[in-house]
mmCIF file of C-alpha atoms and ligand atoms in Angstrom:
data_model
loop_
_atom_site.group_PDB
_atom_site.id
_atom_site.type_symbol
_atom_site.label_atom_id
_atom_site.label_comp_id
_atom_site.label_asym_id
_atom_site.label_seq_id
_atom_site.Cartn_x
_atom_site.Cartn_y
_atom_site.Cartn_z
ATOM 1 C CA MET A 18 26.573 74.081 -17.839
ATOM 2 C CA LYS A 19 22.853 74.442 -17.377
ATOM 3 C CA GLU A 20 22.304 74.315 -21.126
ATOM 4 C CA LYS A 21 24.526 71.306 -21.424
ATOM 5 C CA ILE A 22 22.490 69.502 -18.837
ATOM 6 C CA GLU A 23 19.246 70.563 -20.441
ATOM 7 C CA GLU A 24 20.521 69.221 -23.722
ATOM 8 C CA ILE A 25 21.524 65.854 -22.155
ATOM 9 C CA LYS A 26 18.085 65.640 -20.601
ATOM 10 C CA GLU A 27 16.300 66.280 -23.869
ATOM 11 C CA ARG A 28 18.510 63.821 -25.703
ATOM 12 C CA LEU A 29 17.912 61.201 -23.041
ATOM 13 C CA ASP A 30 14.149 61.696 -23.243
ATOM 14 C CA SER A 31 14.055 61.299 -26.981
ATOM 15 C CA VAL A 32 16.397 58.286 -26.940
ATOM 16 C CA LEU A 33 14.249 56.623 -24.276
ATOM 17 C CA ASP A 34 11.137 57.274 -26.354
ATOM 18 C CA ALA A 35 12.594 55.067 -29.047
ATOM 19 C CA VAL A 36 13.621 52.245 -26.712
ATOM 20 C CA THR A 37 11.543 49.072 -27.063
ATOM 21 C CA THR A 38 13.695 46.339 -25.529
ATOM 22 C CA LEU A 39 15.573 45.772 -22.272
ATOM 23 C CA LYS A 40 18.774 45.349 -24.234
ATOM 24 C CA GLU A 41 18.370 48.782 -25.846
ATOM 25 C CA LEU A 42 17.567 50.241 -22.472
ATOM 26 C CA ASN A 43 20.718 48.814 -20.993
ATOM 27 C CA ASP A 44 22.784 50.346 -23.782
ATOM 28 C CA VAL A 45 21.257 53.753 -23.005
ATOM 29 C CA LYS A 46 21.974 53.259 -19.320
ATOM 30 C CA VAL A 47 25.646 52.568 -20.019
ATOM 31 C CA LYS A 48 25.885 55.528 -22.397
ATOM 32 C CA TYR A 49 24.475 57.996 -19.871
ATOM 33 C CA LEU A 50 25.216 56.618 -16.441
ATOM 34 C CA GLY A 51 28.150 54.258 -17.072
ATOM 35 C CA LYS A 52 31.748 55.063 -16.066
ATOM 36 C CA LYS A 53 32.312 57.083 -19.188
ATOM 37 C CA GLY A 54 28.692 58.058 -19.692
ATOM 38 C CA PHE A 55 27.533 61.613 -20.516
ATOM 39 C CA ILE A 56 26.276 62.288 -17.025
ATOM 40 C CA THR A 57 29.294 60.828 -15.272
ATOM 41 C CA GLU A 58 31.549 62.939 -17.448
ATOM 42 C CA LEU A 59 29.861 66.130 -16.257
ATOM 43 C CA THR A 60 31.841 65.857 -13.033
ATOM 44 C CA SER A 61 35.092 64.626 -14.557
ATOM 45 C CA ASN A 62 36.994 67.918 -14.488
ATOM 46 C CA MET A 63 35.700 69.340 -11.250
ATOM 47 C CA LYS A 64 39.184 70.008 -9.962
ATOM 48 C CA ASP A 65 39.585 72.891 -12.461
ATOM 49 C CA LEU A 66 36.529 74.695 -11.056
ATOM 50 C CA SER A 67 36.155 77.123 -8.159
ATOM 51 C CA VAL A 68 34.470 76.005 -4.965
ATOM 52 C CA GLU A 69 31.263 77.821 -5.893
ATOM 53 C CA GLU A 70 31.227 76.333 -9.385
ATOM 54 C CA ARG A 71 31.907 72.888 -7.996
ATOM 55 C CA LYS A 72 28.898 73.158 -5.718
ATOM 56 C CA GLU A 73 26.674 74.209 -8.584
ATOM 57 C CA VAL A 74 27.954 71.543 -10.988
ATOM 58 C CA GLY A 75 27.638 68.930 -8.252
ATOM 59 C CA ARG A 76 24.039 69.871 -7.541
ATOM 60 C CA LEU A 77 23.000 70.000 -11.184
ATOM 61 C CA SER A 78 24.683 66.758 -12.130
ATOM 62 C CA ASN A 79 23.091 65.068 -9.130
ATOM 63 C CA GLU A 80 19.713 66.257 -10.301
ATOM 64 C CA ILE A 81 20.195 64.947 -13.808
ATOM 65 C CA ARG A 82 21.633 61.660 -12.464
ATOM 66 C CA ASN A 83 18.568 61.157 -10.249
ATOM 67 C CA TYR A 84 16.279 62.045 -13.112
ATOM 68 C CA ALA A 85 18.040 59.604 -15.446
ATOM 69 C CA ASN A 86 17.984 56.804 -12.882
ATOM 70 C CA GLU A 87 14.311 57.310 -12.198
ATOM 71 C CA THR A 88 13.156 57.424 -15.804
ATOM 72 C CA ILE A 89 15.338 54.474 -16.796
ATOM 73 C CA ASN A 90 14.076 52.379 -13.854
ATOM 74 C CA LYS A 91 10.478 53.227 -14.647
ATOM 75 C CA LEU A 92 10.935 52.213 -18.243
ATOM 76 C CA GLU A 93 12.681 49.004 -17.140
ATOM 77 C CA GLU A 94 9.709 48.107 -14.970
ATOM 78 C CA LYS A 95 7.329 48.821 -17.813
ATOM 79 C CA LEU A 96 9.323 46.713 -20.285
ATOM 80 C CA ASN A 97 9.558 43.834 -17.804
ATOM 81 C CA GLU A 98 5.858 43.907 -17.277
ATOM 82 C CA GLU A 99 5.212 43.914 -20.999
ATOM 83 C CA LEU A 100 7.568 40.978 -21.410
ATOM 84 C CA LEU A 101 5.744 39.029 -18.722
ATOM 85 C CA ASN A 102 2.355 39.775 -20.219
ATOM 86 C CA GLN A 103 3.598 38.686 -23.590
ATOM 87 C CA LYS A 104 4.895 35.413 -22.118
ATOM 88 C CA LEU A 105 1.630 34.759 -20.314
ATOM 89 C CA ALA A 106 -0.351 35.451 -23.458
ATOM 90 C CA ASN A 107 1.787 33.019 -25.458
ATOM 91 C CA GLU A 108 1.751 30.288 -22.868
ATOM 92 C CA THR A 109 -1.296 28.111 -22.688
ATOM 93 C CA ILE A 110 -1.655 25.573 -19.947
ATOM 94 C CA ASP A 111 -3.551 22.414 -20.590
ATOM 95 C CA ILE A 112 -5.046 21.748 -17.195
ATOM 96 C CA SER A 113 -6.452 18.431 -18.354
ATOM 97 C CA LEU A 114 -2.937 16.922 -18.626
ATOM 98 C CA PRO A 115 -2.035 14.435 -15.869
ATOM 99 C CA SER A 116 0.449 15.782 -13.317
ATOM 100 C CA TYR A 117 3.839 14.272 -12.454
ATOM 101 C CA LYS A 118 3.604 10.796 -11.024
ATOM 102 C CA ILE A 119 5.283 10.674 -7.664
ATOM 103 C CA GLU A 120 6.520 7.214 -6.833
ATOM 104 C CA GLU A 121 5.235 6.491 -3.359
ATOM 105 C CA GLY A 122 7.169 4.348 -0.934
ATOM 106 C CA THR A 123 5.550 1.645 1.176
ATOM 107 C CA PRO A 124 6.102 0.887 4.815
ATOM 108 C CA ASN A 125 8.737 -1.771 5.392
ATOM 109 C CA ILE A 126 6.850 -4.972 6.040
ATOM 110 C CA LEU A 127 9.126 -6.010 8.891
ATOM 111 C CA GLU A 128 8.837 -2.635 10.544
ATOM 112 C CA LYS A 129 5.081 -2.831 10.228
ATOM 113 C CA LEU A 130 4.910 -6.202 11.928
ATOM 114 C CA VAL A 131 7.175 -5.001 14.729
ATOM 115 C CA GLU A 132 4.957 -1.971 15.237
ATOM 116 C CA GLU A 133 1.897 -4.214 15.412
ATOM 117 C CA ILE A 134 3.516 -6.307 18.142
ATOM 118 C CA GLU A 135 4.715 -3.196 19.949
ATOM 119 C CA SER A 136 1.233 -1.798 20.003
ATOM 120 C CA VAL A 137 -0.442 -4.961 21.313
ATOM 121 C CA CYS A 138 2.248 -5.287 24.006
ATOM 122 C CA MET A 139 1.873 -1.645 24.978
ATOM 123 C CA SER A 140 -1.846 -2.252 25.421
ATOM 124 C CA MET A 141 -0.835 -4.847 28.047
ATOM 125 C CA GLY A 142 1.371 -2.342 29.860
ATOM 126 C CA TYR A 143 4.725 -3.096 28.249
ATOM 127 C CA ASP A 144 7.331 -0.442 27.516
ATOM 128 C CA VAL A 145 9.319 -0.591 24.307
ATOM 129 C CA VAL A 146 13.028 -0.280 25.076
ATOM 130 C CA ASP A 147 16.260 -0.169 23.118
ATOM 131 C CA GLY A 148 19.672 -1.618 23.712
ATOM 132 C CA PRO A 149 23.068 -1.267 22.075
ATOM 133 C CA GLU A 150 23.919 -3.408 19.055
ATOM 134 C CA ILE A 151 27.596 -3.314 19.978
ATOM 135 C CA GLU A 152 27.439 -5.110 23.265
ATOM 136 C CA GLU A 153 29.651 -6.384 26.062
ATOM 137 C CA ASP A 154 30.109 -10.115 26.552
ATOM 138 C CA LYS A 155 28.886 -9.591 30.117
ATOM 139 C CA TYR A 156 25.363 -8.624 28.992
ATOM 140 C CA ASN A 157 25.122 -10.822 25.903
ATOM 141 C CA PHE A 158 26.223 -13.986 27.748
ATOM 142 C CA GLU A 159 27.540 -13.886 31.285
ATOM 143 C CA LEU A 160 24.621 -12.243 33.058
ATOM 144 C CA LEU A 161 22.315 -14.564 31.119
ATOM 145 C CA ASN A 162 23.821 -17.584 32.822
ATOM 146 C CA ILE A 163 26.161 -18.416 29.923
ATOM 147 C CA PRO A 164 29.671 -18.213 31.408
ATOM 148 C CA LYS A 165 32.865 -18.089 29.300
ATOM 149 C CA GLY A 166 33.670 -21.458 27.763
ATOM 150 C CA HIS A 167 30.075 -22.696 28.086
ATOM 151 C CA PRO A 168 29.009 -24.819 25.084
ATOM 152 C CA ALA A 169 25.739 -22.834 24.767
ATOM 153 C CA ARG A 170 27.838 -20.024 23.269
ATOM 154 C CA ASP A 171 28.668 -22.195 20.254
ATOM 155 C CA ALA A 172 25.055 -22.134 19.120
ATOM 156 C CA GLN A 173 25.356 -18.392 18.596
ATOM 157 C CA ASP A 174 28.314 -17.950 16.307
ATOM 158 C CA THR A 175 29.220 -14.467 17.426
ATOM 159 C CA PHE A 176 30.965 -11.542 15.713
ATOM 160 C CA TYR A 177 33.601 -10.319 18.150
ATOM 161 C CA ILE A 178 35.017 -6.828 17.825
ATOM 162 C CA GLU A 179 38.568 -6.001 18.893
ATOM 163 C CA ASP A 180 38.705 -8.448 21.790
ATOM 164 C CA GLU A 181 36.597 -11.188 23.272
ATOM 165 C CA ASN A 182 34.641 -8.791 25.465
ATOM 166 C CA ILE A 183 33.084 -6.580 22.801
ATOM 167 C CA LEU A 184 30.744 -8.102 20.244
ATOM 168 C CA LEU A 185 27.815 -7.500 17.950
ATOM 169 C CA ARG A 186 24.928 -8.763 20.042
ATOM 170 C CA SER A 187 23.890 -12.227 18.923
ATOM 171 C CA GLN A 188 20.464 -11.882 20.565
ATOM 172 C CA THR A 189 18.280 -9.165 22.056
ATOM 173 C CA SER A 190 18.331 -10.924 25.450
ATOM 174 C CA PRO A 191 21.117 -8.637 26.817
ATOM 175 C CA VAL A 192 18.457 -5.942 27.076
ATOM 176 C CA GLN A 193 16.850 -8.079 29.796
ATOM 177 C CA ALA A 194 20.017 -7.882 31.880
ATOM 178 C CA ARG A 195 20.451 -4.168 31.268
ATOM 179 C CA THR A 196 16.844 -3.400 32.216
ATOM 180 C CA MET A 197 16.929 -5.463 35.417
ATOM 181 C CA LEU A 198 20.212 -3.933 36.544
ATOM 182 C CA GLU A 199 18.861 -0.465 35.893
ATOM 183 C CA ALA A 200 15.720 -1.183 37.938
ATOM 184 C CA LYS A 201 17.970 -2.270 40.843
ATOM 185 C CA GLY A 202 15.824 -5.210 41.868
ATOM 186 C CA GLU A 203 13.120 -2.964 43.210
ATOM 187 C CA LYS A 204 10.223 -2.790 40.795
ATOM 188 C CA PRO A 205 8.222 -4.961 38.416
ATOM 189 C CA ILE A 206 9.277 -4.898 34.760
ATOM 190 C CA ARG A 207 7.371 -5.264 31.502
ATOM 191 C CA ILE A 208 9.415 -4.565 28.403
ATOM 192 C CA ILE A 209 9.761 -5.584 24.835
ATOM 193 C CA CYS A 210 12.829 -4.827 22.834
ATOM 194 C CA PRO A 211 12.782 -5.173 19.070
ATOM 195 C CA GLY A 212 16.169 -4.831 17.440
ATOM 196 C CA LYS A 213 18.897 -6.017 15.141
ATOM 197 C CA THR A 214 21.045 -8.993 16.034
ATOM 198 C CA TYR A 215 24.063 -10.537 14.333
ATOM 199 C CA ARG A 216 25.482 -14.023 13.877
ATOM 200 C CA ARG A 217 28.235 -15.480 11.713
ATOM 201 C CA ASP A 218 25.768 -17.335 9.526
ATOM 202 C CA ASN A 219 26.102 -17.803 5.804
ATOM 203 C CA ASP A 220 23.238 -16.000 4.127
ATOM 204 C CA ASP A 221 20.690 -18.218 2.420
ATOM 205 C CA ALA A 222 16.912 -18.416 2.133
ATOM 206 C CA THR A 223 16.430 -18.918 5.879
ATOM 207 C CA HIS A 224 19.615 -17.433 7.375
ATOM 208 C CA SER A 225 20.925 -13.919 7.476
ATOM 209 C CA HIS A 226 24.034 -12.648 9.264
ATOM 210 C CA GLN A 227 21.871 -9.761 10.455
ATOM 211 C CA PHE A 228 18.321 -10.347 11.553
ATOM 212 C CA MET A 229 15.783 -8.984 13.952
ATOM 213 C CA GLN A 230 14.513 -10.277 17.251
ATOM 214 C CA ILE A 231 11.770 -9.089 19.559
ATOM 215 C CA GLU A 232 12.693 -9.732 23.140
ATOM 216 C CA GLY A 233 10.175 -9.666 25.961
ATOM 217 C CA LEU A 234 10.629 -9.656 29.717
ATOM 218 C CA LEU A 235 8.154 -9.530 32.555
ATOM 219 C CA VAL A 236 9.336 -9.541 36.174
ATOM 220 C CA ASP A 237 6.855 -9.464 39.024
ATOM 221 C CA LYS A 238 5.663 -11.584 41.932
ATOM 222 C CA GLU A 239 4.151 -15.051 41.424
ATOM 223 C CA VAL A 240 4.567 -15.130 37.665
ATOM 224 C CA SER A 241 3.856 -18.490 36.066
ATOM 225 C CA LEU A 242 4.011 -20.239 32.708
ATOM 226 C CA SER A 243 0.277 -19.746 32.327
ATOM 227 C CA ASP A 244 0.822 -15.967 32.406
ATOM 228 C CA LEU A 245 3.290 -16.438 29.578
ATOM 229 C CA LYS A 246 0.814 -18.598 27.688
ATOM 230 C CA GLY A 247 -1.953 -15.993 28.059
ATOM 231 C CA THR A 248 0.373 -13.229 26.901
ATOM 232 C CA PHE A 249 1.468 -15.246 23.870
ATOM 233 C CA ASP A 250 -2.139 -15.969 22.976
ATOM 234 C CA VAL A 251 -2.863 -12.261 22.841
ATOM 235 C CA ILE A 252 0.276 -11.366 20.847
ATOM 236 C CA LEU A 253 0.088 -14.216 18.357
ATOM 237 C CA LYS A 254 -3.634 -13.919 17.745
ATOM 238 C CA SER A 255 -3.143 -10.253 16.980
ATOM 239 C CA VAL A 256 -0.594 -11.230 14.318
ATOM 240 C CA PHE A 257 -2.144 -14.385 12.865
ATOM 241 C CA GLY A 258 -5.816 -14.008 13.658
ATOM 242 C CA ASP A 259 -8.115 -15.316 16.372
ATOM 243 C CA SER A 260 -8.490 -18.778 14.910
ATOM 244 C CA ILE A 261 -4.975 -19.955 15.773
ATOM 245 C CA GLU A 262 -4.053 -21.858 18.911
ATOM 246 C CA THR A 263 -0.759 -21.787 20.774
ATOM 247 C CA ARG A 264 1.103 -24.573 22.501
ATOM 248 C CA PHE A 265 4.310 -24.970 24.495
ATOM 249 C CA ARG A 266 6.892 -27.702 24.015
ATOM 250 C CA PRO A 267 9.712 -28.283 26.495
ATOM 251 C CA SER A 268 12.981 -26.786 25.364
ATOM 252 C CA TYR A 269 16.281 -25.584 26.747
ATOM 253 C CA TYR A 270 17.703 -22.110 27.134
ATOM 254 C CA GLN A 271 20.445 -21.262 29.572
ATOM 255 C CA PHE A 272 18.597 -18.205 30.884
ATOM 256 C CA THR A 273 15.160 -19.742 31.479
ATOM 257 C CA GLU A 274 14.003 -22.656 33.598
ATOM 258 C CA PRO A 275 11.741 -24.232 32.535
ATOM 259 C CA SER A 276 12.221 -23.275 28.885
ATOM 260 C CA VAL A 277 9.678 -23.716 26.149
ATOM 261 C CA GLU A 278 9.402 -23.584 22.411
ATOM 262 C CA THR A 279 6.167 -21.924 21.354
ATOM 263 C CA ASP A 280 4.156 -23.213 18.417
ATOM 264 C CA ILE A 281 1.062 -21.861 16.736
ATOM 265 C CA SER A 282 -1.425 -24.094 14.992
ATOM 266 C CA CYS A 283 -0.852 -23.893 11.244
ATOM 267 C CA PHE A 284 -3.052 -21.119 9.874
ATOM 268 C CA ALA A 285 -2.605 -22.365 6.311
ATOM 269 C CA CYS A 286 -4.061 -25.879 6.753
ATOM 270 C CA LYS A 287 -5.875 -25.285 10.062
ATOM 271 C CA GLY A 288 -3.841 -28.074 11.635
ATOM 272 C CA LYS A 289 -4.488 -30.740 9.004
ATOM 273 C CA GLY A 290 -0.900 -30.797 7.793
ATOM 274 C CA CYS A 291 0.696 -29.001 4.828
ATOM 275 C CA SER A 292 4.103 -28.016 3.490
ATOM 276 C CA LEU A 293 4.222 -24.841 5.619
ATOM 277 C CA CYS A 294 3.938 -26.804 8.869
ATOM 278 C CA LYS A 295 5.841 -29.780 7.439
ATOM 279 C CA ASN A 296 2.729 -31.872 7.973
ATOM 280 C CA THR A 297 2.798 -31.434 11.732
ATOM 281 C CA GLY A 298 -0.074 -28.969 11.971
ATOM 282 C CA TRP A 299 2.133 -26.687 14.120
ATOM 283 C CA ILE A 300 4.673 -23.945 13.440
ATOM 284 C CA THR A 301 7.362 -22.835 15.907
ATOM 285 C CA VAL A 302 7.458 -19.084 16.430
ATOM 286 C CA ALA A 303 9.328 -18.272 19.642
ATOM 287 C CA GLY A 304 11.615 -19.374 22.433
ATOM 288 C CA ALA A 305 10.557 -18.529 25.961
ATOM 289 C CA GLY A 306 10.502 -19.585 29.573
ATOM 290 C CA ILE A 307 10.546 -18.644 33.230
ATOM 291 C CA VAL A 308 13.544 -16.442 33.993
ATOM 292 C CA HIS A 309 16.316 -18.544 35.570
ATOM 293 C CA PRO A 310 16.906 -17.698 39.267
ATOM 294 C CA ASN A 311 20.634 -17.185 38.503
ATOM 295 C CA VAL A 312 19.744 -14.502 35.958
ATOM 296 C CA LEU A 313 17.400 -12.748 38.394
ATOM 297 C CA ARG A 314 20.019 -12.845 41.145
ATOM 298 C CA ASP A 315 22.952 -11.721 38.982
ATOM 299 C CA CYS A 316 20.841 -8.858 37.663
ATOM 300 C CA GLY A 317 19.911 -7.658 41.149
ATOM 301 C CA TYR A 318 16.513 -9.304 41.724
ATOM 302 C CA ASP A 319 15.984 -11.576 44.724
ATOM 303 C CA PRO A 320 14.638 -14.857 43.236
ATOM 304 C CA SER A 321 12.884 -15.721 46.481
ATOM 305 C CA ILE A 322 10.658 -12.678 45.988
ATOM 306 C CA TRP A 323 10.592 -12.085 42.234
ATOM 307 C CA THR A 324 9.768 -14.308 39.291
ATOM 308 C CA GLY A 325 9.374 -13.558 35.636
ATOM 309 C CA PHE A 326 9.024 -14.818 32.118
ATOM 310 C CA ALA A 327 11.003 -13.966 29.028
ATOM 311 C CA PHE A 328 10.564 -14.606 25.346
ATOM 312 C CA GLY A 329 12.268 -14.032 22.027
ATOM 313 C CA PHE A 330 10.638 -13.883 18.600
ATOM 314 C CA GLY A 331 12.465 -13.957 15.309
ATOM 315 C CA ALA A 332 10.818 -10.992 13.581
ATOM 316 C CA GLU A 333 11.654 -12.084 10.026
ATOM 317 C CA ARG A 334 10.288 -15.542 10.702
ATOM 318 C CA LEU A 335 6.977 -14.100 11.858
ATOM 319 C CA ALA A 336 6.808 -11.784 8.844
ATOM 320 C CA MET A 337 7.743 -14.591 6.446
ATOM 321 C CA LEU A 338 4.956 -16.745 7.833
ATOM 322 C CA LYS A 339 2.423 -13.948 7.869
ATOM 323 C CA TYR A 340 3.106 -12.702 4.350
ATOM 324 C CA GLY A 341 4.096 -15.983 2.713
ATOM 325 C CA ILE A 342 7.679 -14.897 1.998
ATOM 326 C CA ASP A 343 10.042 -17.762 1.353
ATOM 327 C CA ASP A 344 13.416 -15.998 1.378
ATOM 328 C CA ILE A 345 14.705 -13.934 4.329
ATOM 329 C CA ARG A 346 16.946 -11.935 1.964
ATOM 330 C CA THR A 347 13.792 -10.377 0.549
ATOM 331 C CA PHE A 348 13.667 -8.038 3.553
ATOM 332 C CA TYR A 349 17.092 -6.677 2.847
ATOM 333 C CA ASN A 350 16.946 -5.882 -0.815
ATOM 334 C CA THR A 351 15.684 -2.530 -1.947
ATOM 335 C CA ASP A 352 13.304 -3.585 -4.677
ATOM 336 C CA LEU A 353 10.285 -1.310 -4.408
ATOM 337 C CA ARG A 354 8.234 -3.621 -6.617
ATOM 338 C CA GLU A 355 8.610 -6.403 -4.071
ATOM 339 C CA ALA A 356 7.659 -4.108 -1.196
ATOM 340 C CA LYS A 357 4.518 -3.148 -3.100
ATOM 341 C CA THR A 358 3.583 -6.774 -3.643
ATOM 342 C CA PHE A 359 3.573 -7.333 0.120
ATOM 343 C CA ASP A 360 1.501 -4.266 0.621
ATOM 344 C CA ARG A 361 -1.029 -5.513 -1.880
ATOM 345 C CA ARG A 362 -1.005 -8.974 -0.390
ATOM 346 C CA GLU A 363 -1.881 -7.503 2.954
ATOM 347 C CA GLN A 364 -4.810 -5.562 1.554
ATOM 348 C CA ASP A 365 -6.239 -8.672 -0.095
HETATM 349 N N1 DAH B 412 17.694 -15.359 22.741
HETATM 350 C C1 DAH B 412 17.130 -16.572 22.221
HETATM 351 C C2 DAH B 412 17.731 -16.870 20.858
HETATM 352 O O1 DAH B 412 18.328 -16.010 20.287
HETATM 353 C C3 DAH B 412 15.638 -16.454 22.096
HETATM 354 C C4 DAH B 412 15.009 -16.495 23.453
HETATM 355 C C5 DAH B 412 14.600 -17.694 24.002
HETATM 356 C C6 DAH B 412 14.859 -15.332 24.181
HETATM 357 C C7 DAH B 412 14.070 -17.755 25.249
HETATM 358 C C8 DAH B 412 14.298 -15.372 25.448
HETATM 359 C C9 DAH B 412 13.908 -16.616 25.972
HETATM 360 O O2 DAH B 412 14.139 -14.306 26.188
HETATM 361 O O3 DAH B 412 13.373 -16.666 27.215
HETATM 362 O O4 DAH B 412 17.605 -17.955 20.381
#
């Protein structure tokens, strides 16, 4: 047995000496250590041996198995290393070649404008709040002084879901009601709420069935229209520059009294009259007003103590004016080239 093992060992050594590739090495491995390999076969007829012999054969074949494994693994490592070195020597890297071009995205122009307004409002103590897009009729209309059957509802062609009480909000104003109810009529409020709104409009250059509004609400004591005017001056100048002026025109909203339409002086013609301002020198940018006492009361605020103002911007309209975009659908396509144009326009 001992001689047999010695002979296998010598044969293995000389075979391994001649091995130059991993493939050859693997063949040797199978031949010696595989299921029917020379070393495995050493223990194949153990059952015919005595206990003593079995012990001896077991020990010796273990020794040769360990030896074979070790030498084969060492050689495998060596061959792998040689292969790697060969590869590295053959490969040359031209470090002067340009690297992959990664197409960079650009911030969404609408999102950017909203963030700008958020940040100027936050600097005046406003919180940015969220509200649900799937809304109850109660918040979208009733608590805003627009009862069922009121003609003011017709102006906002609403998407109803399931029944007449659940809808896609047609304005961000329901967040006013939610916020006041949550505050339980006890503390002043300053919030803005940017968010998506929905109306059954046919999409064209100036209409979209889904668009974005930025709602604002301030509730406190002795709030007046001049507070609203001052606030608008700050917000709108931050968007359109310090040279613009703002003005109020009387208007009508069910949830404010008095209500106003807010205009800015045309930044394109400086008030002289051009196609952007339709030769009026002014551009309308928001609806606003003093919160109607009914709304305050229904939302838990005593109108004899509290007053407030509210406003609503159309975010796309602001962005269209600011960036000279003439089609609202531009915001909702995914053309990166267009997004980049706006980015460039802003840097100019
Ligand atoms: N919700 C109004 C709309 O969709 C915009 C608006 C006007 C909001 C006046 C207000 C407001 O908060 O006071 O047309």
